[in-house]
Each structure stands twice: as structure tokens, then as C-alpha cells.
PDB file of N, CA and C in Angstrom:
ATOM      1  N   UNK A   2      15.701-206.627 119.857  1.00 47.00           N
ATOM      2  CA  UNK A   2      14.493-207.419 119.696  1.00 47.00           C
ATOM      3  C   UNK A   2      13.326-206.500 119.342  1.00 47.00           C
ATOM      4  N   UNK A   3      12.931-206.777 118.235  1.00 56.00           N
ATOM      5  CA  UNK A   3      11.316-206.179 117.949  1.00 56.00           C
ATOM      6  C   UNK A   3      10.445-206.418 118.897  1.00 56.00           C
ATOM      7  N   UNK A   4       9.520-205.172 119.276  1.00 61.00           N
ATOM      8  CA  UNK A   4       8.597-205.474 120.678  1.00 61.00           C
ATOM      9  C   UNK A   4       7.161-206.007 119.790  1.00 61.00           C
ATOM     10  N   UNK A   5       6.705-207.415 120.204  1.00 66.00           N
ATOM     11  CA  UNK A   5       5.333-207.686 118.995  1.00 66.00           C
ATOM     12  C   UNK A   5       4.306-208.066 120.016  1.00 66.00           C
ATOM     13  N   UNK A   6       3.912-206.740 119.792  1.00 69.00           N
ATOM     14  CA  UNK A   6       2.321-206.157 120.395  1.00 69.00           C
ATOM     15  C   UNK A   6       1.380-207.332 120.150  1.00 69.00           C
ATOM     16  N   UNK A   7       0.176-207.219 120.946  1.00 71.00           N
ATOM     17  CA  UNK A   7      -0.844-208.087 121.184  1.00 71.00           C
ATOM     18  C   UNK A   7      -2.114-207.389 120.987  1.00 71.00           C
ATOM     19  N   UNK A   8      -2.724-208.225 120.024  1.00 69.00           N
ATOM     20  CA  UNK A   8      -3.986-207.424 119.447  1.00 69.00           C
ATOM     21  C   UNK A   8      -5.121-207.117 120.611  1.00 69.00           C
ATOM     22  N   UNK A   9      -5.546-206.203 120.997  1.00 71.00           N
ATOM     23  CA  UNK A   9      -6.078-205.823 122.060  1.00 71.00           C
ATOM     24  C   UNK A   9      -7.447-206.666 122.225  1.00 71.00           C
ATOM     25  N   UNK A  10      -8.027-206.689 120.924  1.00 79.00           N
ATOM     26  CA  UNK A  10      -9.458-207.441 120.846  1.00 79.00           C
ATOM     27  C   UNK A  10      -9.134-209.026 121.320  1.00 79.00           C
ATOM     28  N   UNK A  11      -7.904-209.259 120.677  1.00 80.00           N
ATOM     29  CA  UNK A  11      -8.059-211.231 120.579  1.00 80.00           C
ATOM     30  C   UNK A  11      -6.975-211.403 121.640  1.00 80.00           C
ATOM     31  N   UNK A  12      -5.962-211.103 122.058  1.00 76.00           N
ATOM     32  CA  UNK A  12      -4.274-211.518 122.859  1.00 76.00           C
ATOM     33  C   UNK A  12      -3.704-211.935 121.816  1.00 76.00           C
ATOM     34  N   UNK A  13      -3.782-212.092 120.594  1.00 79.00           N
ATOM     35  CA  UNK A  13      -3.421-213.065 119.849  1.00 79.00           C
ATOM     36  C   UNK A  13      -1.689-211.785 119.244  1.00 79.00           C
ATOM     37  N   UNK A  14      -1.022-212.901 119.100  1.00 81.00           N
ATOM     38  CA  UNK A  14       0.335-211.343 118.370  1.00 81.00           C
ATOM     39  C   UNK A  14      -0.610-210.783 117.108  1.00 81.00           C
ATOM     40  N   UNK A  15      -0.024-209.009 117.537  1.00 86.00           N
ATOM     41  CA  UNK A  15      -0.200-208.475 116.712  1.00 86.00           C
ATOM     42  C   UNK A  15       0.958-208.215 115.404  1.00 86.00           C
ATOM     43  N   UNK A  16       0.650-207.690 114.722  1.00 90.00           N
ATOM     44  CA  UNK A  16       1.170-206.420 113.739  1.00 90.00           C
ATOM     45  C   UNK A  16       2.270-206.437 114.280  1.00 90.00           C
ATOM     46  N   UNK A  17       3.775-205.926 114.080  1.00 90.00           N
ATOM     47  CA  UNK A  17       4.709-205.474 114.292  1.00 90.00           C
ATOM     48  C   UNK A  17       4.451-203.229 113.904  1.00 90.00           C
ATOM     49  N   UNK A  18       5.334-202.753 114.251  1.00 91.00           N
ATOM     50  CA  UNK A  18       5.274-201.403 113.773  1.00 91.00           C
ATOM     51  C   UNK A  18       5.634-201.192 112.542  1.00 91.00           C
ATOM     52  N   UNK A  19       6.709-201.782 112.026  1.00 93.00           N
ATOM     53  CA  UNK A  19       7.115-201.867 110.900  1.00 93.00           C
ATOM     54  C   UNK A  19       6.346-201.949 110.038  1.00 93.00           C
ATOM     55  N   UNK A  20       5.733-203.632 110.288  1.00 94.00           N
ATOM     56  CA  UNK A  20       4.490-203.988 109.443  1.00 94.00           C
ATOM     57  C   UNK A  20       3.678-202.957 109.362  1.00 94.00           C
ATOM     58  N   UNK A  21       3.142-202.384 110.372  1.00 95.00           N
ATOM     59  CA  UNK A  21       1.757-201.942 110.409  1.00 95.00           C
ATOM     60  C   UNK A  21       2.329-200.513 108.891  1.00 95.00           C
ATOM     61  N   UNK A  22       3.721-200.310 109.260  1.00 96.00           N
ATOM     62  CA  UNK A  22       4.203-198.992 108.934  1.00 96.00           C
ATOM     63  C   UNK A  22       4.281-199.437 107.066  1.00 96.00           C
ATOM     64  N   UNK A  23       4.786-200.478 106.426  1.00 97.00           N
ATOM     65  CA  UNK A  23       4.629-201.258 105.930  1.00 97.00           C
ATOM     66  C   UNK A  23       2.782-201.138 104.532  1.00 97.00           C
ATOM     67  N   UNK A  24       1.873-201.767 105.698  1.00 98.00           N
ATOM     68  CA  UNK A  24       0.859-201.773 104.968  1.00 98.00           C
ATOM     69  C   UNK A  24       0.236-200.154 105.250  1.00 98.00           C
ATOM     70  N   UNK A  25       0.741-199.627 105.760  1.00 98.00           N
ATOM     71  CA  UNK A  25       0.347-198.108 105.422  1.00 98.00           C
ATOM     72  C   UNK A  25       0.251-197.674 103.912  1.00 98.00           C
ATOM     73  N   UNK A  26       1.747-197.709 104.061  1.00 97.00           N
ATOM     74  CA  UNK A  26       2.517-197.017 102.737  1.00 97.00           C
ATOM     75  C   UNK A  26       1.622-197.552 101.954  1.00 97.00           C
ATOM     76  N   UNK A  27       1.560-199.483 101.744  1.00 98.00           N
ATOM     77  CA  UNK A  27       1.016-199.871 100.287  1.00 98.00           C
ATOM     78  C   UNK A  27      -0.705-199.300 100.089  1.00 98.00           C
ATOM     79  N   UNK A  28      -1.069-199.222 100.991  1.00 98.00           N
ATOM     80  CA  UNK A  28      -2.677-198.680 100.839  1.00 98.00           C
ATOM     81  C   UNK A  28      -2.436-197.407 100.618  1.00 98.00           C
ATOM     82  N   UNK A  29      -1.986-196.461 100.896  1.00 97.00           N
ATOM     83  CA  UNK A  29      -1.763-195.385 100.527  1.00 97.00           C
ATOM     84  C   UNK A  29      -1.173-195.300  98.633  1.00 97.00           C
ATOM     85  N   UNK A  30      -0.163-195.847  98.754  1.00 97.00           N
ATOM     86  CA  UNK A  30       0.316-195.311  97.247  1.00 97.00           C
ATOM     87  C   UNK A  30      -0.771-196.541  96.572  1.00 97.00           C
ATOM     88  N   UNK A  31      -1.528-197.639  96.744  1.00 98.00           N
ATOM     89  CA  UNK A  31      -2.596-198.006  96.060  1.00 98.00           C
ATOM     90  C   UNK A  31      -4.084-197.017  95.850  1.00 98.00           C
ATOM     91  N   UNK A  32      -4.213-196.263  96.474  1.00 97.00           N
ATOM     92  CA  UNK A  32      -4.830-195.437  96.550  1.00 97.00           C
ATOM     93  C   UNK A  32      -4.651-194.119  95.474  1.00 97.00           C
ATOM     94  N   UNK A  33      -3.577-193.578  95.545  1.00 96.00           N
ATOM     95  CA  UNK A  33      -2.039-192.651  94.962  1.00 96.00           C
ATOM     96  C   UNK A  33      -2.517-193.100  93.401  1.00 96.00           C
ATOM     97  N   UNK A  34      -2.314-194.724  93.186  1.00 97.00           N
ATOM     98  CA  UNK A  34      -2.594-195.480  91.755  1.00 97.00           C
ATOM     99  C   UNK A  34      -3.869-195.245  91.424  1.00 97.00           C
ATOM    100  N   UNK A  35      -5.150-195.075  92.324  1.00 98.00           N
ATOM    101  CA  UNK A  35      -6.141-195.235  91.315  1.00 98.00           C
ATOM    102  C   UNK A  35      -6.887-193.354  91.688  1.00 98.00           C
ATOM    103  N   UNK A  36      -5.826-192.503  91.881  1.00 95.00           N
ATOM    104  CA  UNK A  36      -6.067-191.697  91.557  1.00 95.00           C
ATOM    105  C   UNK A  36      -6.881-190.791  92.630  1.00 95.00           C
ATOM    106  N   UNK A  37      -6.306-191.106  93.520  1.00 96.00           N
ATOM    107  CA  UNK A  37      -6.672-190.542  95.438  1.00 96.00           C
ATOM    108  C   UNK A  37      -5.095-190.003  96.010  1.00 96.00           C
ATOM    109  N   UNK A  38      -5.697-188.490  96.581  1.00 94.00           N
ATOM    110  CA  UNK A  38      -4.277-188.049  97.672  1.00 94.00           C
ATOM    111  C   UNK A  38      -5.010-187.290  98.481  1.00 94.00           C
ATOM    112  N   UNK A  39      -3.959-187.498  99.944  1.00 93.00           N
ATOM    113  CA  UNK A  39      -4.655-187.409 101.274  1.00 93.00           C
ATOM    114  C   UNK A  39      -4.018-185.595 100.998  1.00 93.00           C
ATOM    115  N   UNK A  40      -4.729-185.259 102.146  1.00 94.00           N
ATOM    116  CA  UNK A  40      -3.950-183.688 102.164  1.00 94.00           C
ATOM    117  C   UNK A  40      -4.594-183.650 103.908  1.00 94.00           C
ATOM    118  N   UNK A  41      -3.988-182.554 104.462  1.00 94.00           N
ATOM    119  CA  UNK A  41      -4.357-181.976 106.017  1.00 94.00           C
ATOM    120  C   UNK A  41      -5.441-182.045 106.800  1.00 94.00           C
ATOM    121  N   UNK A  42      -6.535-181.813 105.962  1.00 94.00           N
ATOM    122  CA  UNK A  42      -7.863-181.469 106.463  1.00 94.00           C
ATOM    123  C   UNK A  42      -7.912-179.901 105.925  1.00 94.00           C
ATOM    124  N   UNK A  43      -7.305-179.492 105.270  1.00 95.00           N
ATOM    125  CA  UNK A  43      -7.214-177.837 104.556  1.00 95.00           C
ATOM    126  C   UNK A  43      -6.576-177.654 103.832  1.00 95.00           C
ATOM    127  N   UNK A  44      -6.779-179.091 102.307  1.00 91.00           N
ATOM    128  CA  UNK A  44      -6.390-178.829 101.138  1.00 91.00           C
ATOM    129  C   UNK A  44      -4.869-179.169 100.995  1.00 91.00           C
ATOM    130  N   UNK A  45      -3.840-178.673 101.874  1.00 93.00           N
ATOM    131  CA  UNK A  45      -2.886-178.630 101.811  1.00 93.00           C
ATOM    132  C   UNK A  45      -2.525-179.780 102.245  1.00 93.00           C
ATOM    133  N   UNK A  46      -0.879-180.796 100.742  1.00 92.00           N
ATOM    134  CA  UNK A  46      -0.406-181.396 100.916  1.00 92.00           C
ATOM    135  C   UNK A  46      -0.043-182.108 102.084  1.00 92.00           C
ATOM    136  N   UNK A  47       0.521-183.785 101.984  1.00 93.00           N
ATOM    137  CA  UNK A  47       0.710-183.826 103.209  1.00 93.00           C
ATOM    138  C   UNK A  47       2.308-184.411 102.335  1.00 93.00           C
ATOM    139  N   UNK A  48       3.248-183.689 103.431  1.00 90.00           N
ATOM    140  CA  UNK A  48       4.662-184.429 103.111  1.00 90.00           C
ATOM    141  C   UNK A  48       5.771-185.481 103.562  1.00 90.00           C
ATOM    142  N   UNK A  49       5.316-185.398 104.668  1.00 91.00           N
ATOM    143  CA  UNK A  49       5.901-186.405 105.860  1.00 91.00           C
ATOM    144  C   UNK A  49       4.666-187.306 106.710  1.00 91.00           C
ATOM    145  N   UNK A  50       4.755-188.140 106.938  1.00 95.00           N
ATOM    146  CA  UNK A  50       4.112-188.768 108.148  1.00 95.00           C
ATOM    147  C   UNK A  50       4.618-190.011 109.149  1.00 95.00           C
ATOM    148  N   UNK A  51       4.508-190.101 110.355  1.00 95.00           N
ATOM    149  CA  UNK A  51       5.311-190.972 111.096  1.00 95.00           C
ATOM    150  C   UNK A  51       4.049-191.852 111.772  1.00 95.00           C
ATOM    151  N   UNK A  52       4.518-193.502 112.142  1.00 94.00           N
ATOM    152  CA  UNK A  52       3.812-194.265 112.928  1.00 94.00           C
ATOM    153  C   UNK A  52       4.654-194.072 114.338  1.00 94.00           C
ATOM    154  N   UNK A  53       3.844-193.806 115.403  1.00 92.00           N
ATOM    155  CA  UNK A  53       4.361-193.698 116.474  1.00 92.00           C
ATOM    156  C   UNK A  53       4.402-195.328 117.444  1.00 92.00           C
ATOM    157  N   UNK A  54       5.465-195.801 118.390  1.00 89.00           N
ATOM    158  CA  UNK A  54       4.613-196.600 119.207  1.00 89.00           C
ATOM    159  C   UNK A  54       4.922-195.883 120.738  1.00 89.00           C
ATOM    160  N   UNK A  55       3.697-195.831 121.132  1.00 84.00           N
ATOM    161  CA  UNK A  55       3.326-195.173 122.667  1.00 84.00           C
ATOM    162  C   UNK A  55       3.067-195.909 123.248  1.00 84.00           C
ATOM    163  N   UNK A  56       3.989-196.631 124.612  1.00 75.00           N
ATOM    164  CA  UNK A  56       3.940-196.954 125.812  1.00 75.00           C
ATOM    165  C   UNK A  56       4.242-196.879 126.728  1.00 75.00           C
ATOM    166  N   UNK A  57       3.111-196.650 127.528  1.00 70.00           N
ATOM    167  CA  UNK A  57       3.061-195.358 128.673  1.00 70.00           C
ATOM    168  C   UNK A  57       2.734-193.965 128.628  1.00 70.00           C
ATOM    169  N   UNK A  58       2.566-194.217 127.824  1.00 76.00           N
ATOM    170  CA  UNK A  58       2.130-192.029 126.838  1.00 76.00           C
ATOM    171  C   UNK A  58       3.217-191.868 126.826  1.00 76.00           C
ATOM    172  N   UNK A  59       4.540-192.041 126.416  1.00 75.00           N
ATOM    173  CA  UNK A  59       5.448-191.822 125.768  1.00 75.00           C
ATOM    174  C   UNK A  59       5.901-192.264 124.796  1.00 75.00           C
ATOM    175  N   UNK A  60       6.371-191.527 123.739  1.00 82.00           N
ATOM    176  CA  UNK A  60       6.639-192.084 122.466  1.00 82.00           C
ATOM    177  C   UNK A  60       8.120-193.419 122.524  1.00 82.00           C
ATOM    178  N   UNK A  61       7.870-194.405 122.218  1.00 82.00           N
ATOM    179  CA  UNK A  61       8.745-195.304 121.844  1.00 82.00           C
ATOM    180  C   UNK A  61       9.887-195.240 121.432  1.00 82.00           C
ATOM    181  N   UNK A  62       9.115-194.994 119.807  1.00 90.00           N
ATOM    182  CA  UNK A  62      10.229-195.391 118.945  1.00 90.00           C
ATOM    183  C   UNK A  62       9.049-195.109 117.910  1.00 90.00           C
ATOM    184  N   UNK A  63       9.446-194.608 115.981  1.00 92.00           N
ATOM    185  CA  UNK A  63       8.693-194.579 115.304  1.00 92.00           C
ATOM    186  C   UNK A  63       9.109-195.076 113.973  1.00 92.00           C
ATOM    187  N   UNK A  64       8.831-195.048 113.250  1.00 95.00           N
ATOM    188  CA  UNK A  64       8.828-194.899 112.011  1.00 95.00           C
ATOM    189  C   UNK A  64       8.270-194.288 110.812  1.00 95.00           C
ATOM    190  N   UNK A  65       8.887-193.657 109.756  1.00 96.00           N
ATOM    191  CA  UNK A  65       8.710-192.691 108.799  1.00 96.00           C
ATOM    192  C   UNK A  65       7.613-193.463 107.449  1.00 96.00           C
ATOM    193  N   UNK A  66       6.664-193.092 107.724  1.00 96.00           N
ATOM    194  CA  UNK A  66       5.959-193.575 106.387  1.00 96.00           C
ATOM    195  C   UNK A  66       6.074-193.005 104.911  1.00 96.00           C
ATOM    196  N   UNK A  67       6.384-193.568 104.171  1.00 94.00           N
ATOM    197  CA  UNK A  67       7.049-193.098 102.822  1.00 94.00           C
ATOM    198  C   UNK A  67       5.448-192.490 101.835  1.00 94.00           C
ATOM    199  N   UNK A  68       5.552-191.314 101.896  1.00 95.00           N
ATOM    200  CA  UNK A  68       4.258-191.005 100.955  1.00 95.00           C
ATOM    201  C   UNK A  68       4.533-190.717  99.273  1.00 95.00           C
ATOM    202  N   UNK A  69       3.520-190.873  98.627  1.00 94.00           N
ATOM    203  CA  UNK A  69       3.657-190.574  96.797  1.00 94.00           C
ATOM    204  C   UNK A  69       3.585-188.952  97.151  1.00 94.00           C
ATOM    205  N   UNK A  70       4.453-188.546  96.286  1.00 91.00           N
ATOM    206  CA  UNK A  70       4.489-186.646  96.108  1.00 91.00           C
ATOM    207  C   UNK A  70       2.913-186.677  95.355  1.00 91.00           C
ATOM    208  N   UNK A  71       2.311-185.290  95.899  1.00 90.00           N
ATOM    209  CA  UNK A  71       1.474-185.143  95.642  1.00 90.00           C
ATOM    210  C   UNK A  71       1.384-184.282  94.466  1.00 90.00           C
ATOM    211  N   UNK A  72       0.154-184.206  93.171  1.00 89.00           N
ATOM    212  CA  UNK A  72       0.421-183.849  92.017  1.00 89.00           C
ATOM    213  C   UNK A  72      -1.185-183.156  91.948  1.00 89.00           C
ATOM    214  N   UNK A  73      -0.903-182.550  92.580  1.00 80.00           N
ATOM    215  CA  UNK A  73      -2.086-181.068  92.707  1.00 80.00           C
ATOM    216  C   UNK A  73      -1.097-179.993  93.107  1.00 80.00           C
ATOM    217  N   UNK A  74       0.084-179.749  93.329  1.00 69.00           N
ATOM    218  CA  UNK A  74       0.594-178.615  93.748  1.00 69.00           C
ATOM    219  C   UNK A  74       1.851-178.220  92.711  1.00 69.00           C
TER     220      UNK A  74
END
């Protein structure tokens, strides 16, 4: 069973992780399209990135966010 979080502001269901993991990616590689890439905070590429879910301050369970290769390097 997918665990579906509750938006903290409203109770109302939230987002799934997936989802959230989901509209990452597309804002990102929409971004990627009009000619924007994220890098570290020091220039340097970013190649991997993960959505975590933490409950309890322990990590869950995550998922791998799919990034556009970056084309400055």
C-alpha cells in the first residue's frame, strides 16, 4: 500500500512520493527545455538526486529523480 500523506496546512490527502517525485522531474527537464540547469551551489553538475520520505527522522523509503545530463561540461 502507498502511504498518502496529509497536507500539513489543510489535512486534506496529499501528494503521493512518487507524484511529488513525478512533478519534480517535469519542472526540472521543463526548465532543462527553456534553457536552465541546476548545478551544486559550486558550479558543478548535479548527477543524481533522490526524494526522501522521513518518518520519524528516519528515512522511509525514496525515490530516484531522473535529471537531463547537463550540457556545460
Amino acid at each position: 500500500m502507498v502511504h498518502q500523506p496529509r497536507d500539513r496546512a489543510t489535512g486534506e490527502e496529499g501528494m503521493t512520493l512518487e507524484e511529488h517525485a513525478k512533478a519534480i522531474e517535469d519542472a526540472i527537464q521543463a526548465a532543462h527545455n527553456d534553457g536552465f540547469e541546476l548545478d551544486d551551489g559550486n558550479g558543478e553538475p548535479i548527477h543524481v538526486m533522490e526524494l526522501n520520505a522521513i518518518h520519524d527522522g528516519s528515512f522511509d523509503r525514496w525515490v530516484y529523480i531522473d535529471l537531463p545530463e547537463p550540457t556545460y561540461y
